[in-house]
PDB file of C-alpha atoms in Angstrom:
ATOM      1  CA  UNK A   1     119.274 108.667 108.685  1.00 76.00           C
ATOM      2  CA  UNK A   2     116.512 107.111 110.778  1.00 81.00           C
ATOM      3  CA  UNK A   3     114.057 105.603 108.290  1.00 87.00           C
ATOM      4  CA  UNK A   4     110.849 104.048 109.618  1.00 90.00           C
ATOM      5  CA  UNK A   5     111.008 100.652 107.951  1.00 96.00           C
ATOM      6  CA  UNK A   6     110.643  97.076 109.208  1.00 97.00           C
ATOM      7  CA  UNK A   7     113.602  96.169 111.422  1.00 97.00           C
ATOM      8  CA  UNK A   8     115.157  93.338 109.396  1.00 98.00           C
ATOM      9  CA  UNK A   9     115.073  95.484 106.254  1.00 98.00           C
ATOM     10  CA  UNK A  10     116.525  98.392 108.202  1.00 97.00           C
ATOM     11  CA  UNK A  11     119.518  96.213 109.001  1.00 96.00           C
ATOM     12  CA  UNK A  12     119.932  95.190 105.368  1.00 97.00           C
ATOM     13  CA  UNK A  13     119.542  98.677 103.928  1.00 97.00           C
ATOM     14  CA  UNK A  14     121.162 100.910 106.557  1.00 95.00           C
ATOM     15  CA  UNK A  15     124.094 101.769 104.257  1.00 96.00           C
ATOM     16  CA  UNK A  16     121.646 102.814 101.549  1.00 97.00           C
ATOM     17  CA  UNK A  17     119.959 105.320 103.849  1.00 96.00           C
ATOM     18  CA  UNK A  18     123.248 107.204 104.291  1.00 96.00           C
ATOM     19  CA  UNK A  19     123.948 107.675 100.588  1.00 97.00           C
ATOM     20  CA  UNK A  20     123.596 111.096  98.973  1.00 97.00           C
ATOM     21  CA  UNK A  21     120.902 109.979  96.505  1.00 97.00           C
ATOM     22  CA  UNK A  22     118.678 108.763  99.345  1.00 97.00           C
ATOM     23  CA  UNK A  23     119.071 112.019 101.253  1.00 97.00           C
ATOM     24  CA  UNK A  24     118.120 113.961  98.124  1.00 97.00           C
ATOM     25  CA  UNK A  25     115.174 111.617  97.585  1.00 97.00           C
ATOM     26  CA  UNK A  26     114.005 112.094 101.185  1.00 97.00           C
ATOM     27  CA  UNK A  27     114.157 115.895 100.866  1.00 97.00           C
ATOM     28  CA  UNK A  28     112.164 115.743  97.638  1.00 97.00           C
ATOM     29  CA  UNK A  29     109.510 113.395  99.063  1.00 97.00           C
ATOM     30  CA  UNK A  30     109.036 115.445 102.244  1.00 96.00           C
ATOM     31  CA  UNK A  31     108.431 118.580 100.173  1.00 97.00           C
ATOM     32  CA  UNK A  32     106.033 116.751  97.864  1.00 97.00           C
ATOM     33  CA  UNK A  33     103.884 115.527 100.766  1.00 97.00           C
ATOM     34  CA  UNK A  34     103.797 119.062 102.179  1.00 96.00           C
ATOM     35  CA  UNK A  35     102.804 120.745  98.917  1.00 97.00           C
ATOM     36  CA  UNK A  36     100.777 118.191  96.930  1.00 96.00           C
ATOM     37  CA  UNK A  37      98.486 115.199  97.193  1.00 97.00           C
ATOM     38  CA  UNK A  38     100.793 112.162  97.102  1.00 98.00           C
ATOM     39  CA  UNK A  39      99.991 108.447  97.121  1.00 98.00           C
ATOM     40  CA  UNK A  40     100.244 106.165  99.005  1.00 97.00           C
ATOM     41  CA  UNK A  41      99.631 107.807 102.403  1.00 96.00           C
ATOM     42  CA  UNK A  42     103.001 108.478 104.039  1.00 95.00           C
ATOM     43  CA  UNK A  43     102.545 105.720 106.605  1.00 95.00           C
ATOM     44  CA  UNK A  44     102.231 103.157 103.782  1.00 97.00           C
ATOM     45  CA  UNK A  45     105.329 104.006 101.710  1.00 97.00           C
ATOM     46  CA  UNK A  46     107.231 100.986 103.094  1.00 98.00           C
ATOM     47  CA  UNK A  47     104.166  98.775 103.590  1.00 98.00           C
ATOM     48  CA  UNK A  48     105.583  95.953 101.424  1.00 98.00           C
ATOM     49  CA  UNK A  49     108.496  95.592 103.839  1.00 98.00           C
ATOM     50  CA  UNK A  50     106.337  95.774 106.975  1.00 97.00           C
ATOM     51  CA  UNK A  51     104.324  92.743 105.898  1.00 97.00           C
ATOM     52  CA  UNK A  52     107.252  90.780 104.493  1.00 97.00           C
ATOM     53  CA  UNK A  53     110.437  90.787 106.625  1.00 98.00           C
ATOM     54  CA  UNK A  54     113.719  90.032 104.863  1.00 98.00           C
ATOM     55  CA  UNK A  55     114.043  86.427 106.043  1.00 97.00           C
ATOM     56  CA  UNK A  56     110.389  85.651 105.291  1.00 98.00           C
ATOM     57  CA  UNK A  57     110.469  86.588 101.597  1.00 98.00           C
ATOM     58  CA  UNK A  58     109.623  83.649  99.318  1.00 98.00           C
ATOM     59  CA  UNK A  59     108.294  85.395  96.215  1.00 98.00           C
ATOM     60  CA  UNK A  60     109.084  88.804  94.704  1.00 98.00           C
ATOM     61  CA  UNK A  61     106.591  90.444  92.321  1.00 98.00           C
ATOM     62  CA  UNK A  62     107.943  93.594  90.689  1.00 97.00           C
ATOM     63  CA  UNK A  63     105.646  96.450  89.733  1.00 96.00           C
ATOM     64  CA  UNK A  64     106.521  99.868  88.351  1.00 95.00           C
ATOM     65  CA  UNK A  65     104.511 102.752  89.818  1.00 95.00           C
ATOM     66  CA  UNK A  66     101.875 103.127  92.567  1.00 97.00           C
ATOM     67  CA  UNK A  67      98.279 103.703  91.553  1.00 96.00           C
ATOM     68  CA  UNK A  68      97.634 107.460  91.364  1.00 96.00           C
ATOM     69  CA  UNK A  69      93.931 107.786  92.220  1.00 95.00           C
ATOM     70  CA  UNK A  70      92.367 108.108  95.720  1.00 95.00           C
ATOM     71  CA  UNK A  71      91.839 105.010  97.910  1.00 94.00           C
ATOM     72  CA  UNK A  72      94.022 102.832  95.688  1.00 97.00           C
ATOM     73  CA  UNK A  73      97.742 102.721  96.517  1.00 97.00           C
ATOM     74  CA  UNK A  74      98.828 101.413  99.913  1.00 98.00           C
ATOM     75  CA  UNK A  75     102.421 100.368  99.336  1.00 98.00           C
ATOM     76  CA  UNK A  76     101.917  96.952  97.707  1.00 98.00           C
ATOM     77  CA  UNK A  77     102.287  96.632  93.943  1.00 98.00           C
ATOM     78  CA  UNK A  78      99.118  95.648  92.022  1.00 98.00           C
ATOM     79  CA  UNK A  79      97.142  95.881  95.291  1.00 98.00           C
ATOM     80  CA  UNK A  80      94.501  98.437  96.268  1.00 98.00           C
ATOM     81  CA  UNK A  81      93.125  99.408  99.658  1.00 96.00           C
ATOM     82  CA  UNK A  82      90.429  97.264 101.215  1.00 93.00           C
ATOM     83  CA  UNK A  83      87.021  98.076  99.789  1.00 92.00           C
ATOM     84  CA  UNK A  84      88.380  99.447  96.499  1.00 94.00           C
ATOM     85  CA  UNK A  85      87.391  97.434  93.395  1.00 92.00           C
ATOM     86  CA  UNK A  86      90.324  95.629  91.699  1.00 95.00           C
ATOM     87  CA  UNK A  87      91.814  97.650  88.795  1.00 95.00           C
ATOM     88  CA  UNK A  88      92.041  96.067  85.301  1.00 96.00           C
ATOM     89  CA  UNK A  89      95.547  94.551  85.695  1.00 97.00           C
ATOM     90  CA  UNK A  90      94.598  92.947  89.001  1.00 97.00           C
ATOM     91  CA  UNK A  91      91.368  91.614  87.499  1.00 97.00           C
ATOM     92  CA  UNK A  92      93.498  89.905  84.846  1.00 98.00           C
ATOM     93  CA  UNK A  93      95.778  88.497  87.557  1.00 98.00           C
ATOM     94  CA  UNK A  94      92.699  87.067  89.265  1.00 98.00           C
ATOM     95  CA  UNK A  95      91.509  85.595  85.952  1.00 97.00           C
ATOM     96  CA  UNK A  96      94.839  83.822  85.499  1.00 98.00           C
ATOM     97  CA  UNK A  97      94.715  82.466  89.062  1.00 98.00           C
ATOM     98  CA  UNK A  98      91.210  81.171  88.367  1.00 97.00           C
ATOM     99  CA  UNK A  99      92.355  79.489  85.150  1.00 97.00           C
ATOM    100  CA  UNK A 100      95.623  78.193  86.635  1.00 98.00           C
ATOM    101  CA  UNK A 101      94.449  77.000  90.044  1.00 97.00           C
ATOM    102  CA  UNK A 102      90.656  76.772  89.711  1.00 96.00           C
ATOM    103  CA  UNK A 103      90.162  79.335  92.485  1.00 92.00           C
ATOM    104  CA  UNK A 104      87.324  81.828  92.176  1.00 92.00           C
ATOM    105  CA  UNK A 105      88.450  85.449  92.261  1.00 85.00           C
ATOM    106  CA  UNK A 106      87.916  87.521  95.420  1.00 89.00           C
ATOM    107  CA  UNK A 107      85.844  90.682  95.107  1.00 87.00           C
ATOM    108  CA  UNK A 108      88.443  92.702  96.997  1.00 92.00           C
ATOM    109  CA  UNK A 109      91.692  94.075  95.580  1.00 96.00           C
ATOM    110  CA  UNK A 110      93.716  94.092  98.818  1.00 97.00           C
ATOM    111  CA  UNK A 111      96.699  91.713  98.449  1.00 98.00           C
ATOM    112  CA  UNK A 112      97.934  92.071 102.030  1.00 98.00           C
ATOM    113  CA  UNK A 113      97.089  88.379 102.452  1.00 97.00           C
ATOM    114  CA  UNK A 114      99.828  87.573  99.884  1.00 98.00           C
ATOM    115  CA  UNK A 115     102.372  89.849 101.558  1.00 98.00           C
ATOM    116  CA  UNK A 116     101.757  88.196 104.925  1.00 98.00           C
ATOM    117  CA  UNK A 117     102.664  84.826 103.366  1.00 98.00           C
ATOM    118  CA  UNK A 118     106.046  86.021 102.063  1.00 98.00           C
ATOM    119  CA  UNK A 119     105.213  87.706  98.749  1.00 98.00           C
ATOM    120  CA  UNK A 120     107.187  90.958  98.472  1.00 98.00           C
ATOM    121  CA  UNK A 121     104.960  93.206  96.351  1.00 98.00           C
ATOM    122  CA  UNK A 122     107.579  95.759  95.320  1.00 98.00           C
ATOM    123  CA  UNK A 123     107.052  98.730  93.051  1.00 98.00           C
ATOM    124  CA  UNK A 124     110.154 100.254  91.449  1.00 97.00           C
ATOM    125  CA  UNK A 125     108.909 103.709  92.502  1.00 98.00           C
ATOM    126  CA  UNK A 126     107.272 103.945  95.915  1.00 98.00           C
ATOM    127  CA  UNK A 127     105.377 107.249  95.634  1.00 98.00           C
ATOM    128  CA  UNK A 128     103.432 109.235  92.997  1.00 98.00           C
ATOM    129  CA  UNK A 129     101.539 112.526  92.634  1.00 98.00           C
ATOM    130  CA  UNK A 130      97.753 112.275  92.474  1.00 97.00           C
ATOM    131  CA  UNK A 131      96.508 111.785  88.902  1.00 97.00           C
ATOM    132  CA  UNK A 132     100.070 111.904  87.471  1.00 97.00           C
ATOM    133  CA  UNK A 133     101.416 108.473  86.570  1.00 94.00           C
ATOM    134  CA  UNK A 134     105.209 108.252  86.696  1.00 95.00           C
ATOM    135  CA  UNK A 135     105.583 111.643  88.380  1.00 97.00           C
ATOM    136  CA  UNK A 136     108.122 110.391  90.952  1.00 97.00           C
ATOM    137  CA  UNK A 137     110.217 108.344  88.558  1.00 97.00           C
ATOM    138  CA  UNK A 138     113.944 109.116  88.249  1.00 97.00           C
ATOM    139  CA  UNK A 139     114.099 110.784  91.667  1.00 97.00           C
ATOM    140  CA  UNK A 140     116.031 107.990  93.394  1.00 97.00           C
ATOM    141  CA  UNK A 141     113.419 105.367  94.209  1.00 98.00           C
ATOM    142  CA  UNK A 142     114.628 103.075  91.406  1.00 97.00           C
ATOM    143  CA  UNK A 143     118.151 103.073  92.860  1.00 97.00           C
ATOM    144  CA  UNK A 144     116.735 102.180  96.273  1.00 98.00           C
ATOM    145  CA  UNK A 145     114.543  99.350  94.985  1.00 98.00           C
ATOM    146  CA  UNK A 146     117.455  98.015  92.903  1.00 97.00           C
ATOM    147  CA  UNK A 147     119.382  97.801  96.179  1.00 97.00           C
ATOM    148  CA  UNK A 148     116.493  95.842  97.739  1.00 98.00           C
ATOM    149  CA  UNK A 149     116.635  93.246  94.961  1.00 97.00           C
ATOM    150  CA  UNK A 150     120.426  93.072  95.133  1.00 96.00           C
ATOM    151  CA  UNK A 151     120.296  92.371  98.896  1.00 97.00           C
ATOM    152  CA  UNK A 152     117.884  89.518  98.312  1.00 97.00           C
ATOM    153  CA  UNK A 153     119.999  88.173  95.453  1.00 94.00           C
ATOM    154  CA  UNK A 154     123.150  88.276  97.610  1.00 94.00           C
ATOM    155  CA  UNK A 155     121.755  86.772 100.790  1.00 96.00           C
ATOM    156  CA  UNK A 156     118.753  84.626  99.871  1.00 97.00           C
ATOM    157  CA  UNK A 157     118.325  81.601  97.599  1.00 96.00           C
ATOM    158  CA  UNK A 158     115.384  79.589  96.274  1.00 98.00           C
ATOM    159  CA  UNK A 159     113.175  82.633  95.808  1.00 98.00           C
ATOM    160  CA  UNK A 160     110.651  83.052  93.017  1.00 98.00           C
ATOM    161  CA  UNK A 161     110.933  86.295  91.043  1.00 98.00           C
ATOM    162  CA  UNK A 162     107.843  87.128  88.985  1.00 98.00           C
ATOM    163  CA  UNK A 163     108.656  89.654  86.266  1.00 98.00           C
ATOM    164  CA  UNK A 164     105.663  90.849  84.250  1.00 97.00           C
ATOM    165  CA  UNK A 165     106.476  93.199  81.390  1.00 96.00           C
ATOM    166  CA  UNK A 166     109.717  94.504  79.932  1.00 94.00           C
ATOM    167  CA  UNK A 167     110.338  97.038  82.708  1.00 94.00           C
ATOM    168  CA  UNK A 168     110.303  94.399  85.465  1.00 96.00           C
ATOM    169  CA  UNK A 169     112.392  92.058  83.314  1.00 96.00           C
ATOM    170  CA  UNK A 170     115.101  94.695  82.843  1.00 95.00           C
ATOM    171  CA  UNK A 171     115.116  95.459  86.569  1.00 95.00           C
ATOM    172  CA  UNK A 172     115.525  91.773  87.440  1.00 94.00           C
ATOM    173  CA  UNK A 173     117.922  90.883  84.620  1.00 93.00           C
ATOM    174  CA  UNK A 174     120.856  90.148  86.962  1.00 94.00           C
ATOM    175  CA  UNK A 175     119.050  87.583  89.152  1.00 96.00           C
ATOM    176  CA  UNK A 176     120.790  84.194  89.310  1.00 94.00           C
ATOM    177  CA  UNK A 177     118.484  81.695  87.616  1.00 94.00           C
ATOM    178  CA  UNK A 178     120.480  78.690  88.833  1.00 94.00           C
ATOM    179  CA  UNK A 179     119.615  79.343  92.499  1.00 96.00           C
ATOM    180  CA  UNK A 180     116.197  80.984  92.043  1.00 97.00           C
ATOM    181  CA  UNK A 181     113.147  80.599  89.840  1.00 98.00           C
ATOM    182  CA  UNK A 182     112.595  83.555  87.506  1.00 98.00           C
ATOM    183  CA  UNK A 183     109.191  83.674  85.789  1.00 98.00           C
ATOM    184  CA  UNK A 184     108.608  86.116  82.927  1.00 98.00           C
ATOM    185  CA  UNK A 185     105.660  87.134  80.799  1.00 97.00           C
ATOM    186  CA  UNK A 186     104.064  90.220  79.307  1.00 97.00           C
ATOM    187  CA  UNK A 187     102.334  92.605  81.708  1.00 97.00           C
ATOM    188  CA  UNK A 188      98.803  91.713  82.911  1.00 98.00           C
ATOM    189  CA  UNK A 189      97.522  95.061  81.638  1.00 96.00           C
ATOM    190  CA  UNK A 190      94.494  94.800  79.291  1.00 95.00           C
ATOM    191  CA  UNK A 191      96.803  96.167  76.574  1.00 93.00           C
ATOM    192  CA  UNK A 192      99.065  93.117  76.663  1.00 94.00           C
ATOM    193  CA  UNK A 193      97.552  90.304  78.762  1.00 95.00           C
ATOM    194  CA  UNK A 194      96.320  88.365  75.718  1.00 95.00           C
ATOM    195  CA  UNK A 195      99.860  88.247  74.302  1.00 95.00           C
ATOM    196  CA  UNK A 196     101.142  85.726  76.817  1.00 96.00           C
ATOM    197  CA  UNK A 197     100.078  86.598  80.343  1.00 98.00           C
ATOM    198  CA  UNK A 198      96.956  84.487  80.169  1.00 98.00           C
ATOM    199  CA  UNK A 199      98.085  80.887  80.306  1.00 98.00           C
ATOM    200  CA  UNK A 200     101.499  81.630  81.852  1.00 98.00           C
ATOM    201  CA  UNK A 201     100.588  79.525  84.935  1.00 98.00           C
ATOM    202  CA  UNK A 202     102.970  81.499  87.136  1.00 98.00           C
ATOM    203  CA  UNK A 203     100.973  80.792  90.281  1.00 98.00           C
ATOM    204  CA  UNK A 204     101.102  76.998  90.035  1.00 98.00           C
ATOM    205  CA  UNK A 205     104.741  77.145  88.886  1.00 98.00           C
ATOM    206  CA  UNK A 206     105.588  79.277  91.925  1.00 98.00           C
ATOM    207  CA  UNK A 207     103.962  76.832  94.311  1.00 98.00           C
ATOM    208  CA  UNK A 208     105.538  73.796  92.628  1.00 98.00           C
ATOM    209  CA  UNK A 209     108.974  75.384  93.072  1.00 98.00           C
ATOM    210  CA  UNK A 210     108.341  76.375  96.693  1.00 98.00           C
ATOM    211  CA  UNK A 211     107.226  72.848  97.542  1.00 98.00           C
ATOM    212  CA  UNK A 212     110.217  71.351  95.691  1.00 98.00           C
ATOM    213  CA  UNK A 213     112.580  73.541  97.754  1.00 98.00           C
ATOM    214  CA  UNK A 214     110.959  72.649 101.084  1.00 97.00           C
ATOM    215  CA  UNK A 215     108.857  75.809 101.483  1.00 98.00           C
ATOM    216  CA  UNK A 216     105.142  76.245 102.089  1.00 98.00           C
ATOM    217  CA  UNK A 217     103.162  77.185  98.982  1.00 98.00           C
ATOM    218  CA  UNK A 218     101.304  80.486  98.717  1.00 98.00           C
ATOM    219  CA  UNK A 219      97.543  80.498  99.167  1.00 97.00           C
ATOM    220  CA  UNK A 220      96.773  82.715  96.186  1.00 97.00           C
TER     221      UNK A 220
END
C-alpha cells in the first residue's frame, strides 16, 4: 500500500502498511472522511512524521487523541494550528516550562517548532470525529503507533521518552530505560496537573540528558 508519509518513516514502516489491520484501518478512515467531519485535515494525519524524520528523532512525547474541535488538530500531539489559542493542557505545559526554564510562554499553541528540532509529537490515535473525543480509538491506529515506538526502540538509542498520564505510561512500558531516558508524570490536564506535573522539570531534564549524550538541546 502506498502511504503518503515521510520517506525515512516509510522505509521503517513499510511492512506495517501491508498488514490486514492497516488495510482495514485505511478503508475505515477513507469512509469517515467522505461521510463526516474528521480532524485533523487529511493532509495532516502524518504531520508528526513529516517534521521529524526517523533519524532526527531526539524526544518522543506521547499523547492519546487529536483535538476534536475546528482549527485545533494538525497532526502533532498537544499542539494546535497557528492562530488558535493554546488549550488548557498546553497552557499547563507552558507554565511548567516557565517554572522549569524561566522562559515566558508563547501566545501561540503551534508546536511545529518543537517537531522541527526532533521532538516526535505522537498521538496514539491519529484521527477523530468532530466533537466526539475517542471516536477513532480501537480501529487500528494504536497498533500502528505501537509499531512506531517499537521501531524507535529497536533502532535508536539515547532518546528521551516523555510519558504524561497512565495511558502514555502503559503504551511506553516496554522502553529500555538503560539506553534511553524515560520521564513520567501525571497528565498536564487541569484535572491532574497539580498532582505531580507541575514541578516535574521534564524540560530541563530532557536537555541535560541530550547534552550529556552529545546531542543539541531543545529550544522549548
